[in-house]
Amino acid sequence: AVGTVVTSVRAVDVDEPGTPNSQVVYTLTGDTEMFAINETSGDIYVSSDLYYENATFHTVYLTASDMGNPVLSSSPSLRLDFTVQDINDNRPVFENDAPQNISMRE
Protein backbone atom coordinates (compact mmCIF):
# COMPACT_ATOMS: atom_id res chain seq x y z
CA ALA A 1 0.00 0.00 0.00
CA VAL A 2 1.13 3.54 -0.69
CA GLY A 3 3.02 4.94 2.31
CA THR A 4 4.13 1.53 3.60
CA VAL A 5 7.75 1.53 4.79
CA VAL A 6 9.43 -1.44 3.10
CA THR A 7 12.90 -1.03 4.57
CA SER A 8 15.08 1.43 6.40
CA VAL A 9 18.74 2.18 5.77
CA ARG A 10 21.38 3.90 7.83
CA ALA A 11 24.77 5.33 6.92
CA VAL A 12 27.25 6.92 9.30
CA ASP A 13 29.81 9.64 8.75
CA VAL A 14 32.62 9.64 11.30
CA ASP A 15 33.42 13.34 10.96
CA GLU A 16 32.94 15.54 14.04
CA PRO A 17 29.51 14.75 15.53
CA GLY A 18 26.89 17.50 15.39
CA THR A 19 28.46 19.27 12.43
CA PRO A 20 27.25 19.40 8.79
CA ASN A 21 30.22 17.18 7.93
CA SER A 22 28.65 14.30 9.87
CA GLN A 23 24.97 14.88 8.98
CA VAL A 24 23.81 12.29 6.46
CA VAL A 25 20.98 12.64 3.94
CA TYR A 26 19.72 10.01 1.51
CA THR A 27 18.60 10.11 -2.12
CA LEU A 28 17.15 7.49 -4.44
CA THR A 29 17.55 7.10 -8.18
CA GLY A 30 16.21 4.46 -10.51
CA ASP A 31 12.61 3.29 -10.13
CA THR A 32 11.61 6.34 -8.08
CA GLU A 33 8.06 6.47 -9.41
CA MET A 34 7.32 3.46 -7.17
CA PHE A 35 9.55 4.13 -4.17
CA ALA A 36 10.68 7.19 -2.23
CA ILE A 37 12.93 7.83 0.75
CA ASN A 38 12.72 10.03 3.79
CA GLU A 39 15.97 11.89 3.22
CA THR A 40 16.80 12.18 6.92
CA SER A 41 15.49 8.95 8.49
CA GLY A 42 16.44 6.57 5.66
CA ASP A 43 12.96 5.01 5.57
CA ILE A 44 12.14 3.75 2.07
CA TYR A 45 8.44 3.59 1.36
CA VAL A 46 6.01 2.74 -1.42
CA SER A 47 5.05 5.94 -3.25
CA SER A 48 2.72 4.51 -5.91
CA ASP A 49 0.45 1.50 -6.20
CA LEU A 50 2.39 -1.67 -6.99
CA TYR A 51 0.82 -4.17 -9.37
CA TYR A 52 2.37 -7.57 -9.86
CA GLU A 53 0.62 -7.79 -13.21
CA ASN A 54 2.50 -4.67 -14.44
CA ALA A 55 5.97 -5.27 -13.00
CA THR A 56 7.33 -7.90 -10.64
CA PHE A 57 10.75 -6.36 -10.06
CA HIS A 58 11.96 -2.84 -9.23
CA THR A 59 15.49 -1.51 -8.71
CA VAL A 60 16.55 1.68 -6.94
CA TYR A 61 19.96 3.05 -6.11
CA LEU A 62 20.61 4.69 -2.77
CA THR A 63 23.18 7.39 -2.16
CA ALA A 64 24.17 8.77 1.25
CA SER A 65 25.67 12.26 1.31
CA ASP A 66 26.95 14.48 4.07
CA MET A 67 26.01 18.14 4.45
CA GLY A 68 29.61 19.38 4.43
CA ASN A 69 31.31 21.70 2.01
CA PRO A 70 32.14 20.13 -0.33
CA VAL A 71 29.39 17.53 -0.13
CA LEU A 72 30.80 13.99 0.01
CA SER A 73 28.71 11.01 -1.11
CA SER A 74 28.84 7.26 -0.81
CA SER A 75 30.48 5.59 -3.75
CA PRO A 76 29.28 3.40 -5.25
CA SER A 77 25.56 3.80 -4.61
CA LEU A 78 23.83 0.92 -2.87
CA ARG A 79 21.58 -1.13 -5.19
CA LEU A 80 18.25 -2.26 -3.75
CA ASP A 81 16.13 -4.82 -5.64
CA PHE A 82 12.46 -5.17 -4.75
CA THR A 83 10.34 -8.14 -5.82
CA VAL A 84 6.57 -7.67 -5.86
CA GLN A 85 4.60 -10.68 -4.69
CA ASP A 86 1.25 -11.43 -6.27
CA ILE A 87 -1.88 -11.27 -4.16
CA ASN A 88 -5.40 -12.32 -5.04
CA ASP A 89 -6.61 -8.88 -6.15
CA ASN A 90 -8.37 -9.76 -9.42
CA ARG A 91 -11.68 -11.54 -9.78
CA PRO A 92 -12.40 -13.93 -12.63
CA VAL A 93 -14.11 -12.42 -15.67
CA PHE A 94 -15.75 -14.10 -18.63
CA GLU A 95 -13.81 -13.63 -21.84
CA ASN A 96 -17.06 -13.02 -23.66
CA ASP A 97 -19.68 -11.45 -21.43
CA ALA A 98 -22.31 -11.03 -24.14
CA PRO A 99 -25.49 -13.08 -23.62
CA GLN A 100 -25.16 -16.53 -25.13
CA ASN A 101 -27.99 -18.30 -26.94
CA ILE A 102 -27.53 -22.03 -26.74
CA SER A 103 -29.84 -24.52 -28.42
CA MET A 104 -29.77 -28.28 -27.98
CA ARG A 105 -31.72 -31.41 -28.85
CA GLU A 106 -33.85 -33.30 -26.43
mmCIF file of N, CA, C and O in Angstrom:
data_model
loop_
_atom_site.group_PDB
_atom_site.id
_atom_site.type_symbol
_atom_site.label_atom_id
_atom_site.label_comp_id
_atom_site.label_asym_id
_atom_site.label_seq_id
_atom_site.Cartn_x
_atom_site.Cartn_y
_atom_site.Cartn_z
ATOM 1 N N ALA A 1 0.838 -1.187 0.000
ATOM 2 C CA ALA A 1 0.000 0.000 0.000
ATOM 3 C C ALA A 1 0.881 1.248 0.000
ATOM 4 O O ALA A 1 1.973 1.242 0.568
ATOM 5 N N VAL A 2 0.396 2.281 -0.644
ATOM 6 C CA VAL A 2 1.133 3.541 -0.694
ATOM 7 C C VAL A 2 1.401 4.028 0.727
ATOM 8 O O VAL A 2 0.523 3.997 1.582
ATOM 9 N N GLY A 3 2.626 4.451 0.990
ATOM 10 C CA GLY A 3 3.022 4.941 2.306
ATOM 11 C C GLY A 3 3.637 3.886 3.208
ATOM 12 O O GLY A 3 4.196 4.211 4.245
ATOM 13 N N THR A 4 3.568 2.615 2.806
ATOM 14 C CA THR A 4 4.133 1.532 3.605
ATOM 15 C C THR A 4 5.661 1.588 3.560
ATOM 16 O O THR A 4 6.247 1.632 2.480
ATOM 17 N N VAL A 5 6.293 1.582 4.724
ATOM 18 C CA VAL A 5 7.751 1.533 4.789
ATOM 19 C C VAL A 5 8.177 0.093 4.517
ATOM 20 O O VAL A 5 7.742 -0.829 5.211
ATOM 21 N N VAL A 6 9.002 -0.092 3.481
ATOM 22 C CA VAL A 6 9.430 -1.443 3.099
ATOM 23 C C VAL A 6 10.796 -1.798 3.658
ATOM 24 O O VAL A 6 11.110 -2.974 3.834
ATOM 25 N N THR A 7 11.611 -0.804 3.932
ATOM 26 C CA THR A 7 12.904 -1.034 4.568
ATOM 27 C C THR A 7 13.430 0.300 5.063
ATOM 28 O O THR A 7 12.926 1.362 4.703
ATOM 29 N N SER A 8 14.438 0.231 5.886
ATOM 30 C CA SER A 8 15.080 1.433 6.396
ATOM 31 C C SER A 8 16.588 1.229 6.302
ATOM 32 O O SER A 8 17.078 0.136 6.566
ATOM 33 N N VAL A 9 17.293 2.275 5.904
ATOM 34 C CA VAL A 9 18.742 2.182 5.768
ATOM 35 C C VAL A 9 19.392 3.213 6.688
ATOM 36 O O VAL A 9 18.762 4.185 7.107
ATOM 37 N N ARG A 10 20.657 2.969 6.973
ATOM 38 C CA ARG A 10 21.383 3.898 7.828
ATOM 39 C C ARG A 10 22.840 3.933 7.381
ATOM 40 O O ARG A 10 23.457 2.897 7.164
ATOM 41 N N ALA A 11 23.352 5.139 7.220
ATOM 42 C CA ALA A 11 24.767 5.333 6.922
ATOM 43 C C ALA A 11 25.337 6.228 8.017
ATOM 44 O O ALA A 11 24.620 7.037 8.600
ATOM 45 N N VAL A 12 26.594 6.085 8.302
ATOM 46 C CA VAL A 12 27.248 6.916 9.302
ATOM 47 C C VAL A 12 28.410 7.654 8.666
ATOM 48 O O VAL A 12 29.039 7.168 7.728
ATOM 49 N N ASP A 13 28.667 8.836 9.172
ATOM 50 C CA ASP A 13 29.806 9.640 8.746
ATOM 51 C C ASP A 13 30.586 9.938 10.017
ATOM 52 O O ASP A 13 30.051 10.512 10.969
ATOM 53 N N VAL A 14 31.843 9.554 10.070
ATOM 54 C CA VAL A 14 32.621 9.640 11.303
ATOM 55 C C VAL A 14 33.299 11.000 11.499
ATOM 56 O O VAL A 14 34.133 11.136 12.391
ATOM 57 N N ASP A 15 32.902 11.995 10.700
ATOM 58 C CA ASP A 15 33.416 13.340 10.964
ATOM 59 C C ASP A 15 32.864 13.834 12.301
ATOM 60 O O ASP A 15 32.043 13.167 12.934
ATOM 61 N N GLU A 16 33.303 15.004 12.727
ATOM 62 C CA GLU A 16 32.940 15.535 14.041
ATOM 63 C C GLU A 16 31.424 15.540 14.237
ATOM 64 O O GLU A 16 30.689 16.155 13.451
ATOM 65 N N PRO A 17 30.949 14.834 15.276
ATOM 66 C CA PRO A 17 29.507 14.753 15.527
ATOM 67 C C PRO A 17 28.881 16.135 15.701
ATOM 68 O O PRO A 17 29.492 17.056 16.239
ATOM 69 N N GLY A 18 27.634 16.257 15.218
ATOM 70 C CA GLY A 18 26.891 17.495 15.393
ATOM 71 C C GLY A 18 27.244 18.586 14.391
ATOM 72 O O GLY A 18 26.740 19.698 14.489
ATOM 73 N N THR A 19 28.096 18.286 13.441
ATOM 74 C CA THR A 19 28.461 19.274 12.427
ATOM 75 C C THR A 19 27.870 18.853 11.084
ATOM 76 O O THR A 19 27.510 17.682 10.905
ATOM 77 N N PRO A 20 27.751 19.780 10.120
ATOM 78 C CA PRO A 20 27.253 19.395 8.795
ATOM 79 C C PRO A 20 28.080 18.288 8.153
ATOM 80 O O PRO A 20 27.556 17.496 7.368
ATOM 81 N N ASN A 21 29.357 18.216 8.507
ATOM 82 C CA ASN A 21 30.223 17.182 7.934
ATOM 83 C C ASN A 21 29.801 15.775 8.329
ATOM 84 O O ASN A 21 30.154 14.806 7.653
ATOM 85 N N SER A 22 29.068 15.630 9.425
ATOM 86 C CA SER A 22 28.645 14.300 9.873
ATOM 87 C C SER A 22 27.148 14.056 9.679
ATOM 88 O O SER A 22 26.674 12.954 9.937
ATOM 89 N N GLN A 23 26.401 15.054 9.223
ATOM 90 C CA GLN A 23 24.966 14.877 8.979
ATOM 91 C C GLN A 23 24.772 14.184 7.643
ATOM 92 O O GLN A 23 25.295 14.625 6.621
ATOM 93 N N VAL A 24 24.010 13.096 7.656
ATOM 94 C CA VAL A 24 23.808 12.285 6.459
ATOM 95 C C VAL A 24 22.385 12.464 5.937
ATOM 96 O O VAL A 24 21.425 12.458 6.712
ATOM 97 N N VAL A 25 22.273 12.632 4.625
ATOM 98 C CA VAL A 25 20.976 12.642 3.943
ATOM 99 C C VAL A 25 21.012 11.595 2.841
ATOM 100 O O VAL A 25 22.081 11.232 2.347
ATOM 101 N N TYR A 26 19.836 11.111 2.456
ATOM 102 C CA TYR A 26 19.723 10.014 1.511
ATOM 103 C C TYR A 26 18.938 10.447 0.274
ATOM 104 O O TYR A 26 17.992 11.219 0.364
ATOM 105 N N THR A 27 19.343 9.906 -0.874
ATOM 106 C CA THR A 27 18.602 10.112 -2.118
ATOM 107 C C THR A 27 18.478 8.791 -2.858
ATOM 108 O O THR A 27 19.331 7.908 -2.725
ATOM 109 N N LEU A 28 17.386 8.667 -3.618
ATOM 110 C CA LEU A 28 17.146 7.488 -4.445
ATOM 111 C C LEU A 28 17.168 7.884 -5.911
ATOM 112 O O LEU A 28 16.704 8.965 -6.285
ATOM 113 N N THR A 29 17.673 6.982 -6.737
ATOM 114 C CA THR A 29 17.548 7.102 -8.181
ATOM 115 C C THR A 29 17.086 5.750 -8.699
ATOM 116 O O THR A 29 17.084 4.764 -7.972
ATOM 117 N N GLY A 30 16.710 5.704 -9.942
ATOM 118 C CA GLY A 30 16.211 4.456 -10.514
ATOM 119 C C GLY A 30 14.703 4.488 -10.567
ATOM 120 O O GLY A 30 14.114 5.455 -11.047
ATOM 121 N N ASP A 31 14.069 3.462 -10.051
ATOM 122 C CA ASP A 31 12.615 3.292 -10.128
ATOM 123 C C ASP A 31 11.912 4.145 -9.067
ATOM 124 O O ASP A 31 11.188 3.637 -8.219
ATOM 125 N N THR A 32 12.116 5.452 -9.135
ATOM 126 C CA THR A 32 11.610 6.338 -8.081
ATOM 127 C C THR A 32 10.142 6.703 -8.244
ATOM 128 O O THR A 32 9.591 7.375 -7.381
ATOM 129 N N GLU A 33 9.500 6.247 -9.330
ATOM 130 C CA GLU A 33 8.056 6.472 -9.408
ATOM 131 C C GLU A 33 7.302 5.507 -8.505
ATOM 132 O O GLU A 33 6.146 5.729 -8.183
ATOM 133 N N MET A 34 7.962 4.446 -8.052
ATOM 134 C CA MET A 34 7.320 3.460 -7.175
ATOM 135 C C MET A 34 7.776 3.560 -5.721
ATOM 136 O O MET A 34 7.051 3.167 -4.824
ATOM 137 N N PHE A 35 8.987 4.079 -5.513
ATOM 138 C CA PHE A 35 9.546 4.131 -4.170
ATOM 139 C C PHE A 35 10.122 5.516 -3.903
ATOM 140 O O PHE A 35 10.579 6.204 -4.813
ATOM 141 N N ALA A 36 10.103 5.911 -2.650
ATOM 142 C CA ALA A 36 10.680 7.187 -2.232
ATOM 143 C C ALA A 36 11.397 6.956 -0.908
ATOM 144 O O ALA A 36 11.244 5.914 -0.275
ATOM 145 N N ILE A 37 12.178 7.956 -0.497
ATOM 146 C CA ILE A 37 12.927 7.832 0.749
ATOM 147 C C ILE A 37 12.749 9.088 1.572
ATOM 148 O O ILE A 37 12.670 10.203 1.037
ATOM 149 N N ASN A 38 12.655 8.904 2.877
ATOM 150 C CA ASN A 38 12.721 10.031 3.787
ATOM 151 C C ASN A 38 14.195 10.391 3.869
ATOM 152 O O ASN A 38 15.004 9.585 4.335
ATOM 153 N N GLU A 39 14.545 11.562 3.391
ATOM 154 C CA GLU A 39 15.969 11.887 3.224
ATOM 155 C C GLU A 39 16.747 11.966 4.530
ATOM 156 O O GLU A 39 17.970 11.855 4.515
ATOM 157 N N THR A 40 16.066 12.112 5.650
ATOM 158 C CA THR A 40 16.804 12.178 6.919
ATOM 159 C C THR A 40 16.734 10.888 7.727
ATOM 160 O O THR A 40 17.716 10.522 8.370
ATOM 161 N N SER A 41 15.606 10.174 7.684
ATOM 162 C CA SER A 41 15.486 8.948 8.488
ATOM 163 C C SER A 41 16.025 7.716 7.766
ATOM 164 O O SER A 41 16.375 6.724 8.408
ATOM 165 N N GLY A 42 16.029 7.739 6.422
ATOM 166 C CA GLY A 42 16.445 6.565 5.663
ATOM 167 C C GLY A 42 15.334 5.561 5.431
ATOM 168 O O GLY A 42 15.570 4.491 4.880
ATOM 169 N N ASP A 43 14.094 5.902 5.825
ATOM 170 C CA ASP A 43 12.962 5.015 5.568
ATOM 171 C C ASP A 43 12.619 5.044 4.084
ATOM 172 O O ASP A 43 12.418 6.119 3.507
ATOM 173 N N ILE A 44 12.545 3.867 3.473
ATOM 174 C CA ILE A 44 12.143 3.745 2.072
ATOM 175 C C ILE A 44 10.709 3.231 2.073
ATOM 176 O O ILE A 44 10.393 2.233 2.724
ATOM 177 N N TYR A 45 9.857 3.939 1.345
ATOM 178 C CA TYR A 45 8.440 3.592 1.362
ATOM 179 C C TYR A 45 7.868 3.535 -0.048
ATOM 180 O O TYR A 45 8.443 4.063 -1.003
ATOM 181 N N VAL A 46 6.723 2.858 -0.156
ATOM 182 C CA VAL A 46 6.010 2.739 -1.418
ATOM 183 C C VAL A 46 5.349 4.084 -1.709
ATOM 184 O O VAL A 46 4.629 4.618 -0.873
ATOM 185 N N SER A 47 5.609 4.634 -2.913
ATOM 186 C CA SER A 47 5.048 5.945 -3.246
ATOM 187 C C SER A 47 3.972 5.878 -4.325
ATOM 188 O O SER A 47 3.355 6.888 -4.646
ATOM 189 N N SER A 48 3.748 4.695 -4.885
ATOM 190 C CA SER A 48 2.725 4.511 -5.912
ATOM 191 C C SER A 48 2.224 3.077 -5.812
ATOM 192 O O SER A 48 2.934 2.200 -5.326
ATOM 193 N N ASP A 49 0.999 2.852 -6.270
ATOM 194 C CA ASP A 49 0.452 1.502 -6.202
ATOM 195 C C ASP A 49 1.314 0.517 -6.980
ATOM 196 O O ASP A 49 1.705 0.788 -8.111
ATOM 197 N N LEU A 50 1.618 -0.606 -6.350
ATOM 198 C CA LEU A 50 2.389 -1.672 -6.986
ATOM 199 C C LEU A 50 1.430 -2.718 -7.532
ATOM 200 O O LEU A 50 0.502 -3.132 -6.831
ATOM 201 N N TYR A 51 1.637 -3.125 -8.765
ATOM 202 C CA TYR A 51 0.817 -4.166 -9.375
ATOM 203 C C TYR A 51 1.723 -5.244 -9.943
ATOM 204 O O TYR A 51 2.500 -4.992 -10.856
ATOM 205 N N TYR A 52 1.588 -6.420 -9.392
ATOM 206 C CA TYR A 52 2.367 -7.570 -9.862
ATOM 207 C C TYR A 52 2.164 -7.791 -11.358
ATOM 208 O O TYR A 52 3.094 -8.125 -12.075
ATOM 209 N N GLU A 53 0.942 -7.560 -11.805
ATOM 210 C CA GLU A 53 0.625 -7.787 -13.213
ATOM 211 C C GLU A 53 1.360 -6.802 -14.139
ATOM 212 O O GLU A 53 1.543 -7.080 -15.323
ATOM 213 N N ASN A 54 1.774 -5.656 -13.624
ATOM 214 C CA ASN A 54 2.497 -4.666 -14.437
ATOM 215 C C ASN A 54 4.012 -4.843 -14.364
ATOM 216 O O ASN A 54 4.698 -4.679 -15.370
ATOM 217 N N ALA A 55 4.527 -5.101 -13.184
ATOM 218 C CA ALA A 55 5.974 -5.266 -13.001
ATOM 219 C C ALA A 55 6.217 -6.042 -11.717
ATOM 220 O O ALA A 55 5.670 -5.723 -10.676
ATOM 221 N N THR A 56 7.053 -7.062 -11.804
ATOM 222 C CA THR A 56 7.327 -7.904 -10.642
ATOM 223 C C THR A 56 8.632 -7.534 -9.946
ATOM 224 O O THR A 56 8.912 -8.037 -8.871
ATOM 225 N N PHE A 57 9.404 -6.645 -10.564
ATOM 226 C CA PHE A 57 10.746 -6.358 -10.059
ATOM 227 C C PHE A 57 11.041 -4.871 -10.225
ATOM 228 O O PHE A 57 10.741 -4.283 -11.262
ATOM 229 N N HIS A 58 11.597 -4.259 -9.191
ATOM 230 C CA HIS A 58 11.959 -2.843 -9.229
ATOM 231 C C HIS A 58 13.356 -2.676 -8.627
ATOM 232 O O HIS A 58 13.693 -3.338 -7.639
ATOM 233 N N THR A 59 14.149 -1.784 -9.198
ATOM 234 C CA THR A 59 15.494 -1.513 -8.707
ATOM 235 C C THR A 59 15.646 -0.020 -8.436
ATOM 236 O O THR A 59 15.249 0.804 -9.260
ATOM 237 N N VAL A 60 16.193 0.298 -7.267
ATOM 238 C CA VAL A 60 16.547 1.679 -6.943
ATOM 239 C C VAL A 60 17.999 1.698 -6.474
ATOM 240 O O VAL A 60 18.551 0.675 -6.076
ATOM 241 N N TYR A 61 18.579 2.859 -6.557
ATOM 242 C CA TYR A 61 19.955 3.051 -6.108
ATOM 243 C C TYR A 61 19.947 4.114 -5.027
ATOM 244 O O TYR A 61 19.340 5.175 -5.188
ATOM 245 N N LEU A 62 20.602 3.831 -3.940
ATOM 246 C CA LEU A 62 20.613 4.686 -2.769
ATOM 247 C C LEU A 62 21.975 5.344 -2.619
ATOM 248 O O LEU A 62 23.005 4.675 -2.707
ATOM 249 N N THR A 63 21.949 6.653 -2.410
ATOM 250 C CA THR A 63 23.177 7.391 -2.156
ATOM 251 C C THR A 63 23.048 8.097 -0.812
ATOM 252 O O THR A 63 22.008 8.688 -0.506
ATOM 253 N N ALA A 64 24.099 8.026 -0.010
ATOM 254 C CA ALA A 64 24.172 8.770 1.248
ATOM 255 C C ALA A 64 25.182 9.897 1.045
ATOM 256 O O ALA A 64 26.275 9.668 0.521
ATOM 257 N N SER A 65 24.795 11.094 1.445
ATOM 258 C CA SER A 65 25.670 12.258 1.308
ATOM 259 C C SER A 65 25.739 12.993 2.630
ATOM 260 O O SER A 65 24.776 12.994 3.403
ATOM 261 N N ASP A 66 26.886 13.632 2.876
ATOM 262 C CA ASP A 66 26.951 14.475 4.066
ATOM 263 C C ASP A 66 26.533 15.895 3.683
ATOM 264 O O ASP A 66 26.272 16.201 2.525
ATOM 265 N N MET A 67 26.436 16.761 4.674
ATOM 266 C CA MET A 67 26.006 18.145 4.451
ATOM 267 C C MET A 67 27.189 19.101 4.456
ATOM 268 O O MET A 67 27.029 20.313 4.551
ATOM 269 N N GLY A 68 28.401 18.558 4.372
ATOM 270 C CA GLY A 68 29.610 19.379 4.429
ATOM 271 C C GLY A 68 29.837 20.166 3.145
ATOM 272 O O GLY A 68 29.084 20.085 2.184
ATOM 273 N N ASN A 69 30.914 20.923 3.176
ATOM 274 C CA ASN A 69 31.312 21.703 2.010
ATOM 275 C C ASN A 69 32.771 21.396 1.714
ATOM 276 O O ASN A 69 33.631 21.798 2.500
ATOM 277 N N PRO A 70 33.056 20.635 0.686
ATOM 278 C CA PRO A 70 32.140 20.128 -0.335
ATOM 279 C C PRO A 70 31.350 18.924 0.174
ATOM 280 O O PRO A 70 31.766 18.239 1.112
ATOM 281 N N VAL A 71 30.217 18.690 -0.466
ATOM 282 C CA VAL A 71 29.389 17.526 -0.126
ATOM 283 C C VAL A 71 30.125 16.268 -0.568
ATOM 284 O O VAL A 71 30.618 16.188 -1.684
ATOM 285 N N LEU A 72 30.201 15.290 0.338
ATOM 286 C CA LEU A 72 30.797 13.992 0.014
ATOM 287 C C LEU A 72 29.696 12.938 0.018
ATOM 288 O O LEU A 72 28.809 12.968 0.874
ATOM 289 N N SER A 73 29.759 12.020 -0.951
ATOM 290 C CA SER A 73 28.711 11.012 -1.111
ATOM 291 C C SER A 73 29.297 9.621 -1.112
ATOM 292 O O SER A 73 30.469 9.420 -1.442
ATOM 293 N N SER A 74 28.443 8.660 -0.759
ATOM 294 C CA SER A 74 28.839 7.257 -0.805
ATOM 295 C C SER A 74 29.139 6.885 -2.252
ATOM 296 O O SER A 74 28.517 7.379 -3.185
ATOM 297 N N SER A 75 30.127 6.044 -2.409
ATOM 298 C CA SER A 75 30.481 5.592 -3.746
ATOM 299 C C SER A 75 30.981 4.167 -3.645
ATOM 300 O O SER A 75 31.896 3.900 -2.868
ATOM 301 N N PRO A 76 30.404 3.219 -4.332
ATOM 302 C CA PRO A 76 29.283 3.399 -5.253
ATOM 303 C C PRO A 76 27.967 3.490 -4.491
ATOM 304 O O PRO A 76 27.914 3.252 -3.278
ATOM 305 N N SER A 77 26.893 3.816 -5.213
ATOM 306 C CA SER A 77 25.560 3.802 -4.615
ATOM 307 C C SER A 77 25.187 2.372 -4.251
ATOM 308 O O SER A 77 25.689 1.420 -4.847
ATOM 309 N N LEU A 78 24.303 2.235 -3.295
ATOM 310 C CA LEU A 78 23.828 0.920 -2.872
ATOM 311 C C LEU A 78 22.626 0.533 -3.730
ATOM 312 O O LEU A 78 21.681 1.307 -3.861
ATOM 313 N N ARG A 79 22.681 -0.642 -4.340
ATOM 314 C CA ARG A 79 21.581 -1.125 -5.185
ATOM 315 C C ARG A 79 20.597 -1.891 -4.315
ATOM 316 O O ARG A 79 20.987 -2.792 -3.553
ATOM 317 N N LEU A 80 19.317 -1.563 -4.464
ATOM 318 C CA LEU A 80 18.252 -2.264 -3.755
ATOM 319 C C LEU A 80 17.293 -2.832 -4.786
ATOM 320 O O LEU A 80 16.762 -2.101 -5.623
ATOM 321 N N ASP A 81 17.057 -4.143 -4.725
ATOM 322 C CA ASP A 81 16.134 -4.815 -5.638
ATOM 323 C C ASP A 81 14.890 -5.218 -4.865
ATOM 324 O O ASP A 81 14.989 -5.868 -3.822
ATOM 325 N N PHE A 82 13.732 -4.848 -5.382
ATOM 326 C CA PHE A 82 12.459 -5.172 -4.753
ATOM 327 C C PHE A 82 11.683 -6.114 -5.664
ATOM 328 O O PHE A 82 11.546 -5.862 -6.855
ATOM 329 N N THR A 83 11.183 -7.199 -5.094
ATOM 330 C CA THR A 83 10.341 -8.139 -5.823
ATOM 331 C C THR A 83 8.914 -8.003 -5.300
ATOM 332 O O THR A 83 8.684 -8.079 -4.092
ATOM 333 N N VAL A 84 7.980 -7.799 -6.218
ATOM 334 C CA VAL A 84 6.568 -7.665 -5.857
ATOM 335 C C VAL A 84 5.954 -9.050 -5.855
ATOM 336 O O VAL A 84 6.095 -9.803 -6.817
ATOM 337 N N GLN A 85 5.277 -9.387 -4.776
ATOM 338 C CA GLN A 85 4.604 -10.676 -4.689
ATOM 339 C C GLN A 85 3.151 -10.498 -5.090
ATOM 340 O O GLN A 85 2.514 -9.499 -4.771
ATOM 341 N N ASP A 86 2.635 -11.488 -5.804
ATOM 342 C CA ASP A 86 1.254 -11.431 -6.271
ATOM 343 C C ASP A 86 0.303 -11.711 -5.113
ATOM 344 O O ASP A 86 0.583 -12.537 -4.240
ATOM 345 N N ILE A 87 -0.804 -10.990 -5.101
ATOM 346 C CA ILE A 87 -1.882 -11.273 -4.159
ATOM 347 C C ILE A 87 -3.147 -11.508 -4.979
ATOM 348 O O ILE A 87 -3.201 -11.196 -6.164
ATOM 349 N N ASN A 88 -4.150 -12.038 -4.351
ATOM 350 C CA ASN A 88 -5.402 -12.317 -5.038
ATOM 351 C C ASN A 88 -6.233 -11.038 -5.083
ATOM 352 O O ASN A 88 -7.107 -10.816 -4.251
ATOM 353 N N ASP A 89 -5.924 -10.161 -6.065
ATOM 354 C CA ASP A 89 -6.614 -8.881 -6.153
ATOM 355 C C ASP A 89 -7.433 -8.726 -7.425
ATOM 356 O O ASP A 89 -7.937 -7.646 -7.711
ATOM 357 N N ASN A 90 -7.580 -9.806 -8.190
ATOM 358 C CA ASN A 90 -8.370 -9.758 -9.420
ATOM 359 C C ASN A 90 -9.395 -10.878 -9.399
ATOM 360 O O ASN A 90 -9.076 -12.021 -9.094
ATOM 361 N N ARG A 91 -10.620 -10.526 -9.728
ATOM 362 C CA ARG A 91 -11.678 -11.538 -9.784
ATOM 363 C C ARG A 91 -11.742 -12.123 -11.183
ATOM 364 O O ARG A 91 -11.337 -11.464 -12.146
ATOM 365 N N PRO A 92 -12.253 -13.348 -11.304
ATOM 366 C CA PRO A 92 -12.403 -13.929 -12.631
ATOM 367 C C PRO A 92 -13.406 -13.121 -13.458
ATOM 368 O O PRO A 92 -14.370 -12.575 -12.916
ATOM 369 N N VAL A 93 -13.166 -13.062 -14.751
ATOM 370 C CA VAL A 93 -14.110 -12.418 -15.671
ATOM 371 C C VAL A 93 -14.296 -13.335 -16.864
ATOM 372 O O VAL A 93 -13.366 -14.048 -17.277
ATOM 373 N N PHE A 94 -15.487 -13.323 -17.419
ATOM 374 C CA PHE A 94 -15.749 -14.096 -18.625
ATOM 375 C C PHE A 94 -15.087 -13.410 -19.807
ATOM 376 O O PHE A 94 -15.124 -12.180 -19.929
ATOM 377 N N GLU A 95 -14.461 -14.203 -20.665
ATOM 378 C CA GLU A 95 -13.811 -13.634 -21.840
ATOM 379 C C GLU A 95 -14.824 -12.980 -22.765
ATOM 380 O O GLU A 95 -14.544 -11.976 -23.390
ATOM 381 N N ASN A 96 -15.996 -13.582 -22.857
ATOM 382 C CA ASN A 96 -17.065 -13.023 -23.665
ATOM 383 C C ASN A 96 -18.272 -12.869 -22.756
ATOM 384 O O ASN A 96 -18.915 -13.848 -22.401
ATOM 385 N N ASP A 97 -18.586 -11.641 -22.385
ATOM 386 C CA ASP A 97 -19.675 -11.452 -21.434
ATOM 387 C C ASP A 97 -20.996 -11.094 -22.110
ATOM 388 O O ASP A 97 -21.960 -10.714 -21.455
ATOM 389 N N ALA A 98 -21.053 -11.250 -23.432
ATOM 390 C CA ALA A 98 -22.311 -11.030 -24.143
ATOM 391 C C ALA A 98 -23.244 -12.212 -23.877
ATOM 392 O O ALA A 98 -22.800 -13.342 -23.682
ATOM 393 N N PRO A 99 -24.551 -11.968 -23.836
ATOM 394 C CA PRO A 99 -25.489 -13.077 -23.625
ATOM 395 C C PRO A 99 -25.283 -14.163 -24.673
ATOM 396 O O PRO A 99 -25.019 -13.878 -25.838
ATOM 397 N N GLN A 100 -25.370 -15.391 -24.253
ATOM 398 C CA GLN A 100 -25.163 -16.530 -25.130
ATOM 399 C C GLN A 100 -26.483 -17.258 -25.362
ATOM 400 O O GLN A 100 -27.207 -17.561 -24.410
ATOM 401 N N ASN A 101 -26.801 -17.507 -26.601
ATOM 402 C CA ASN A 101 -27.989 -18.301 -26.943
ATOM 403 C C ASN A 101 -27.502 -19.697 -27.292
ATOM 404 O O ASN A 101 -26.726 -19.869 -28.234
ATOM 405 N N ILE A 102 -27.967 -20.661 -26.552
ATOM 406 C CA ILE A 102 -27.532 -22.033 -26.740
ATOM 407 C C ILE A 102 -28.760 -22.872 -27.033
ATOM 408 O O ILE A 102 -29.750 -22.832 -26.291
ATOM 409 N N SER A 103 -28.727 -23.605 -28.118
ATOM 410 C CA SER A 103 -29.835 -24.522 -28.424
ATOM 411 C C SER A 103 -29.283 -25.938 -28.405
ATOM 412 O O SER A 103 -28.134 -26.181 -28.736
ATOM 413 N N MET A 104 -30.175 -26.884 -28.054
ATOM 414 C CA MET A 104 -29.765 -28.285 -27.980
ATOM 415 C C MET A 104 -30.928 -29.184 -28.273
ATOM 416 O O MET A 104 -32.085 -28.764 -28.171
ATOM 417 N N ARG A 105 -30.666 -30.412 -28.604
ATOM 418 C CA ARG A 105 -31.717 -31.414 -28.853
ATOM 419 C C ARG A 105 -32.122 -32.066 -27.557
ATOM 420 O O ARG A 105 -31.356 -32.131 -26.621
ATOM 421 N N GLU A 106 -33.335 -32.582 -27.597
ATOM 422 C CA GLU A 106 -33.846 -33.303 -26.428
ATOM 423 C C GLU A 106 -33.027 -34.541 -26.152
ATOM 424 O O GLU A 106 -32.472 -35.173 -26.963
#
